[in-house]
Coordinates of N, CA, C and O in Angstrom, one line a residue:
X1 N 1.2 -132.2 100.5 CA 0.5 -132.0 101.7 C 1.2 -132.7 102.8 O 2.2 -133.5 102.7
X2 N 0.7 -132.5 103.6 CA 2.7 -132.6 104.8 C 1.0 -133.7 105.9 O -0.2 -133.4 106.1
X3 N 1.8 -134.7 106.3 CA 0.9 -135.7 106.7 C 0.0 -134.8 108.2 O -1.1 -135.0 108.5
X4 N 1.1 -134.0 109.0 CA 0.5 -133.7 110.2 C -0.5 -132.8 109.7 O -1.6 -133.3 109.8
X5 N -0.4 -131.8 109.1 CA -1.7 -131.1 108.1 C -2.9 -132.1 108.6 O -3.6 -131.8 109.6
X6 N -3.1 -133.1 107.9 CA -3.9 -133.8 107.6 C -4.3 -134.1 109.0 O -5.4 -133.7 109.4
X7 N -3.4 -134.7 109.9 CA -3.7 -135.0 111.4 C -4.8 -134.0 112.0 O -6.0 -134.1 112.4
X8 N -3.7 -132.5 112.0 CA -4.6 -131.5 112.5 C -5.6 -131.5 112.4 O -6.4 -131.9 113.2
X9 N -6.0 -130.7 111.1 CA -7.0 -130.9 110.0 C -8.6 -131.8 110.6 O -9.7 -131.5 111.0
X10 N -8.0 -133.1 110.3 CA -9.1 -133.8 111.5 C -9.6 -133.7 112.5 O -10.8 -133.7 112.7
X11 N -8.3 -133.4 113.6 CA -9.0 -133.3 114.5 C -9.5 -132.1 115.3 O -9.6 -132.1 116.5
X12 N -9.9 -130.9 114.3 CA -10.2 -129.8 115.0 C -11.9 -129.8 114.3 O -12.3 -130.1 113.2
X13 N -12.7 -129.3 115.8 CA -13.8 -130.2 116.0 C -14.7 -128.8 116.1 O -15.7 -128.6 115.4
X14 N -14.3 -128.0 116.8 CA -15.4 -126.6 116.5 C -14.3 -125.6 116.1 O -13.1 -125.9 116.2
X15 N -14.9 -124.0 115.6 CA -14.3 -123.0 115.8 C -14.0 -122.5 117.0 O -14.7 -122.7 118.0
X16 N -12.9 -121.8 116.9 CA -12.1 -120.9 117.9 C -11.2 -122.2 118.7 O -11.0 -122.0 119.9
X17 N -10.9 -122.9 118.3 CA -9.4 -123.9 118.7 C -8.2 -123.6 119.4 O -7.9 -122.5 119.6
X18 N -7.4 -124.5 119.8 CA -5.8 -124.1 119.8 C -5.3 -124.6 118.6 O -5.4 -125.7 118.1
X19 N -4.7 -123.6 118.0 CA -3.9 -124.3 116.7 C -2.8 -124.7 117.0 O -1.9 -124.4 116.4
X20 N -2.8 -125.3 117.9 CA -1.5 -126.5 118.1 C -2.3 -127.6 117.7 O -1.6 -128.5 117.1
X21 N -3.8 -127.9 118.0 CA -4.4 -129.1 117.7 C -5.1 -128.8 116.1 O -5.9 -129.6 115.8
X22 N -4.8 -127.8 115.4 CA -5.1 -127.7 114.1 C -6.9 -126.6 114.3 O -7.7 -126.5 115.2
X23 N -6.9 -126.1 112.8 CA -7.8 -125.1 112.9 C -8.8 -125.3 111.6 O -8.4 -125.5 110.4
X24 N -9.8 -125.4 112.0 CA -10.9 -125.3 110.6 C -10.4 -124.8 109.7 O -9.6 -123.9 109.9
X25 N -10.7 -125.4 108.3 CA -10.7 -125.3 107.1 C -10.8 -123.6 106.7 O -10.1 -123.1 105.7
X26 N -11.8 -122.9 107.5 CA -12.3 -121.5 107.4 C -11.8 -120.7 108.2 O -12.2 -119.5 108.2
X27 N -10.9 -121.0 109.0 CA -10.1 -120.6 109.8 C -8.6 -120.3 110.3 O -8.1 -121.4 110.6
X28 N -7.8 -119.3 110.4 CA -6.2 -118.9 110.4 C -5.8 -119.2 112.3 O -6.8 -119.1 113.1
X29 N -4.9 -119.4 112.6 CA -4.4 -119.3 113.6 C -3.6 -117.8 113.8 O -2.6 -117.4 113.2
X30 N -4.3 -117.0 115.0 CA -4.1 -115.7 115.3 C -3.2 -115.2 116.4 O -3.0 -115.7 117.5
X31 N -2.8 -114.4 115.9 CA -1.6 -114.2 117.7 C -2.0 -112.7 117.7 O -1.9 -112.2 116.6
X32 N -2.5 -111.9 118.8 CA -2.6 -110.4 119.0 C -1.5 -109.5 119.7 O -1.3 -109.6 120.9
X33 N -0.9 -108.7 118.9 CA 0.1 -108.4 119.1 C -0.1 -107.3 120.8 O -0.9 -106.4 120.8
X34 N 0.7 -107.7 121.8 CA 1.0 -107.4 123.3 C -0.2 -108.0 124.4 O -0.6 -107.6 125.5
X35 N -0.6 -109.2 123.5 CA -1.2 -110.3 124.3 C -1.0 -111.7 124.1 O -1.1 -112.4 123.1
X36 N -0.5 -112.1 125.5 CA 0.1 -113.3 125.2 C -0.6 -115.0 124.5 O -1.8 -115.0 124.8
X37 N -0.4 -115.7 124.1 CA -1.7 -116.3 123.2 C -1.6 -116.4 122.1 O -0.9 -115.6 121.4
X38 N -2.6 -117.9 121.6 CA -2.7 -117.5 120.5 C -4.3 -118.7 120.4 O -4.4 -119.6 121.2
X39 N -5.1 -118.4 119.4 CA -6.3 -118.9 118.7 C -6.9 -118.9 117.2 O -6.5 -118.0 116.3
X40 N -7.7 -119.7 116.9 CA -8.4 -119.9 115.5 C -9.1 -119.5 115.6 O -9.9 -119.7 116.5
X41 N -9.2 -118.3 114.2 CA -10.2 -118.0 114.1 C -10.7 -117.7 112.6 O -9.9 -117.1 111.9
X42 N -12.4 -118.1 112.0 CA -12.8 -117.4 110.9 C -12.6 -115.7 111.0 O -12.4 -115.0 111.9
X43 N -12.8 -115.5 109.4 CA -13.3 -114.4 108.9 C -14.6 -114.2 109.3 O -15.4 -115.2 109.4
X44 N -15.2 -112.8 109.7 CA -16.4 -112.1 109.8 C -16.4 -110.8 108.8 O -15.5 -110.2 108.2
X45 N -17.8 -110.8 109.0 CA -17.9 -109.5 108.2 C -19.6 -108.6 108.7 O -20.2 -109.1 109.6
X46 N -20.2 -107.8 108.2 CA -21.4 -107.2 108.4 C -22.4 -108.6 107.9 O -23.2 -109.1 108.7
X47 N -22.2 -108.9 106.8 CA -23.1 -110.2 106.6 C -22.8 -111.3 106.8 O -23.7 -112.2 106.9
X48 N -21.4 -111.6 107.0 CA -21.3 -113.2 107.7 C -21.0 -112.7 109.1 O -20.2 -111.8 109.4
X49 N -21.7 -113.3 110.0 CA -21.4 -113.4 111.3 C -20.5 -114.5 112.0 O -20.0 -115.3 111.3
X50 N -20.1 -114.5 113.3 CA -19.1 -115.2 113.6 C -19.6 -116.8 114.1 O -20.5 -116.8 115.0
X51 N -19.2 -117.9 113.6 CA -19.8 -119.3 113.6 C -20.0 -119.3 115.3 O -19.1 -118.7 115.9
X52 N -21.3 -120.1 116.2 CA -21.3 -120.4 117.3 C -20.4 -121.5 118.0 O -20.0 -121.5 119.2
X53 N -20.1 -122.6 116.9 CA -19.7 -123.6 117.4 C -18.5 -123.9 118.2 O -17.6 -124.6 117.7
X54 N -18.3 -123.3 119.6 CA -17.1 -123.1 120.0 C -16.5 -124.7 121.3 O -17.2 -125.8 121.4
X55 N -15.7 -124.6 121.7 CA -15.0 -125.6 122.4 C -16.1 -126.0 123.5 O -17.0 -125.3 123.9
X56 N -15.8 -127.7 123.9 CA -16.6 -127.4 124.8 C -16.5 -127.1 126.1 O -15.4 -127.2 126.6
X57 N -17.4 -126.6 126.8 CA -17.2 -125.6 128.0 C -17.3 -124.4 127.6 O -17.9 -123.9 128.5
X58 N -17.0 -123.4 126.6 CA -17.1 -122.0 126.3 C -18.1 -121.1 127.1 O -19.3 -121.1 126.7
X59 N -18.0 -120.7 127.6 CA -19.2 -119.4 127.9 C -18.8 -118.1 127.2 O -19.8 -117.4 127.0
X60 N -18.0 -117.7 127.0 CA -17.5 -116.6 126.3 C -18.2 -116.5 124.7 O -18.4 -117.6 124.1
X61 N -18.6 -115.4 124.1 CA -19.2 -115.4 123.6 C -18.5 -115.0 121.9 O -17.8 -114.0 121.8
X62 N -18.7 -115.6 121.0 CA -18.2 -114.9 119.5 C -18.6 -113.8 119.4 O -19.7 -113.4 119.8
X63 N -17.5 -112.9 118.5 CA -18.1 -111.5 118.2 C -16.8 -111.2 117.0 O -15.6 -111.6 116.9
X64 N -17.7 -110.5 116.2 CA -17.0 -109.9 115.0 C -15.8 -108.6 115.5 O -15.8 -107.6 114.8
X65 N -15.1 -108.7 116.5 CA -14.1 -107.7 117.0 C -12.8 -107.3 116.4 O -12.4 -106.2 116.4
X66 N -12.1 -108.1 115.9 CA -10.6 -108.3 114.9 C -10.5 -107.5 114.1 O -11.5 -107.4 113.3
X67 N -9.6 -106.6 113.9 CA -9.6 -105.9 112.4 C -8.4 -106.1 112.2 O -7.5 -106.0 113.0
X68 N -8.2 -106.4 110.8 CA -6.4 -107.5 110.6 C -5.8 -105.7 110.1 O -6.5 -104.8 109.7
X69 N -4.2 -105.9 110.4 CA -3.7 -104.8 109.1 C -4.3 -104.9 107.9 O -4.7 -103.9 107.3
X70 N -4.4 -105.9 107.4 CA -4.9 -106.4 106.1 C -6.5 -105.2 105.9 O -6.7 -104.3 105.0
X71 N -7.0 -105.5 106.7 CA -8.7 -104.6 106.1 C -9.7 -105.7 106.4 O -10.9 -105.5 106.3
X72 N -9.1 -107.4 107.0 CA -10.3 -108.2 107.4 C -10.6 -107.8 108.2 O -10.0 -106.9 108.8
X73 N -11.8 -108.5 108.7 CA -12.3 -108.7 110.2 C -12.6 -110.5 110.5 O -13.0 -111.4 109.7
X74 N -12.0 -110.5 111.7 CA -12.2 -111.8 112.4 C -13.0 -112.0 113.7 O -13.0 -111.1 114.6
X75 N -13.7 -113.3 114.0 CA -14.2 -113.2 115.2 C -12.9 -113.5 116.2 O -11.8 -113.9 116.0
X76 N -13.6 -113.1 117.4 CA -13.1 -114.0 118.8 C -14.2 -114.3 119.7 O -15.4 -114.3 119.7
X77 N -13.4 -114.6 120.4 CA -14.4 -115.1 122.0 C -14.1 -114.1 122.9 O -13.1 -114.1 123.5
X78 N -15.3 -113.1 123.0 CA -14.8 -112.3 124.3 C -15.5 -112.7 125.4 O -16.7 -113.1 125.4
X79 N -14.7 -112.5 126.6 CA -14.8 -112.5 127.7 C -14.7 -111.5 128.8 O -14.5 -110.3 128.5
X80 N -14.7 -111.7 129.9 CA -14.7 -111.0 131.1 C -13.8 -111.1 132.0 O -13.9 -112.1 132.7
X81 N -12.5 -110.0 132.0 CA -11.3 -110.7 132.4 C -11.6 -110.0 133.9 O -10.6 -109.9 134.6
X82 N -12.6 -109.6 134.5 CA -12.4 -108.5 135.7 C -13.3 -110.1 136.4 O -13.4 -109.9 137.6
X83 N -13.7 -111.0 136.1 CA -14.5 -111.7 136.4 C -13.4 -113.1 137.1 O -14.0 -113.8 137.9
X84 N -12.2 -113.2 136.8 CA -11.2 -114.1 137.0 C -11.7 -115.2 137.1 O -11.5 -116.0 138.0
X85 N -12.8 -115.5 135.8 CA -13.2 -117.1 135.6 C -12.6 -117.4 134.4 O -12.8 -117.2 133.2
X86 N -11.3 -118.2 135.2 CA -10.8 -118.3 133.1 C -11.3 -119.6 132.4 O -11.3 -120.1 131.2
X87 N -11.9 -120.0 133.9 CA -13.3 -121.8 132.8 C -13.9 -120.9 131.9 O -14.0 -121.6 130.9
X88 N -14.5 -119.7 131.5 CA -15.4 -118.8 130.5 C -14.6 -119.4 129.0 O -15.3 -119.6 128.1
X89 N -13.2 -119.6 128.8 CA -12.9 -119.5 128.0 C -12.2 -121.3 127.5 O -11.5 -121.6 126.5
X90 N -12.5 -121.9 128.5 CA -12.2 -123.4 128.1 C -10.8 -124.0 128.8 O -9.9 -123.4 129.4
X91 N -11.0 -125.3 128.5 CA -9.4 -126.0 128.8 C -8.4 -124.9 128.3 O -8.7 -123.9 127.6
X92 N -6.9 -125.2 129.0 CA -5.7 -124.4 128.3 C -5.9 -123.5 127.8 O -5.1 -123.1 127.0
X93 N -7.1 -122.6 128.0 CA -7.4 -121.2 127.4 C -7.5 -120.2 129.0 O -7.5 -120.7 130.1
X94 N -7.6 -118.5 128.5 CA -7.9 -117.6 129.3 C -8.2 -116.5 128.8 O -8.0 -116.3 127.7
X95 N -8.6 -115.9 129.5 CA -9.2 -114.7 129.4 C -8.1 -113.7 129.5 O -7.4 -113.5 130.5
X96 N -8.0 -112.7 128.1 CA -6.5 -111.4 128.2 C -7.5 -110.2 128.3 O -8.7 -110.3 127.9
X97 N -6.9 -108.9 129.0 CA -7.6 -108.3 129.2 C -6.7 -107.5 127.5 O -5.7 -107.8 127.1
X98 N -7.7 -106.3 126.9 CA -7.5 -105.4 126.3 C -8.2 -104.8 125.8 O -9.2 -105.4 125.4
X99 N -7.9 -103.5 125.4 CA -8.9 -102.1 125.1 C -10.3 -102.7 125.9 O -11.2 -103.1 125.2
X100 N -10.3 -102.7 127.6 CA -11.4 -102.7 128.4 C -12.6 -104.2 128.2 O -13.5 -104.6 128.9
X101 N -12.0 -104.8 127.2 CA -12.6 -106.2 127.3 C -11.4 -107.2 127.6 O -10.3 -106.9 128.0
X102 N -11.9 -108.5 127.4 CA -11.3 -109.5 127.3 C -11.5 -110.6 126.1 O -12.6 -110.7 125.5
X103 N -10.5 -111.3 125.8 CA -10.4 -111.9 124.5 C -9.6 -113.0 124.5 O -8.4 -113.0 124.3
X104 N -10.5 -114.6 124.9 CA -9.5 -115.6 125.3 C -8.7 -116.3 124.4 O -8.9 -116.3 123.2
X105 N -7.4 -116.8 125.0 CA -6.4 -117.1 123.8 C -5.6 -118.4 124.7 O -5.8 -118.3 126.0
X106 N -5.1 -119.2 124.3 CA -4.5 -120.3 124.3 C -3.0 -120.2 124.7 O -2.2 -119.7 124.0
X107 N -2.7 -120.9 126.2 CA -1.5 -120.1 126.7 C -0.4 -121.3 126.2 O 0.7 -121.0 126.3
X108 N -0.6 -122.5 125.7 CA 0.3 -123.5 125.5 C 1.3 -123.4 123.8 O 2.1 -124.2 123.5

């Protein structure tokens, strides 16, 4: 177990994070391919829904949206990129626009 692990690990405090600062236990660090970014995020599905507990400041909302190659689904935080409030999506985060929504992601 590699010590920064552990660092991370601790200090990630809700879902949907920067995985530079480490990602829930239940959660992968995501990059969407031809959006720039990246965020943590759980697994969703029809019966598990996507956890509320997001950064603080969030207004953007979780939603079961992700569909991996793989056959999962993941949440995100969507947002309103026509709205050019990128506080909706927290510190060091913003709002990307795609397929007609927005989906904030972590520019650092």
């Amino acid at each position: 177990l590699h010590p920064n692990f552990v660092a991370d690990y601790l200090n990630a405090t809700t879902h949907y994070g920067d995985p530079k600062a480490g990602c829930e236990s239940d959660e992968i660090a995501v990059q969407i391919q031809g959006v720039q970014g990246d965020f943590c995020t759980p697994a969703c599905s029809l019966v598990k829904k996507c956890p509320t507990d997001v950064p603080e400041g969030v207004t953007a909302a979780p939603q079961c949206a992700l569909s991996a190659s793989s056959g999962g689904k993941y949440c995100a935080l969507i947002c309103s990129p026509s709205s050019k409030d990128d506080a909706q999506c927290g510190t060091n985060a913003s709002c990307k626009a795609i397929s007609g929504v927005g989906i904030c992601t972590y520019d650092d």
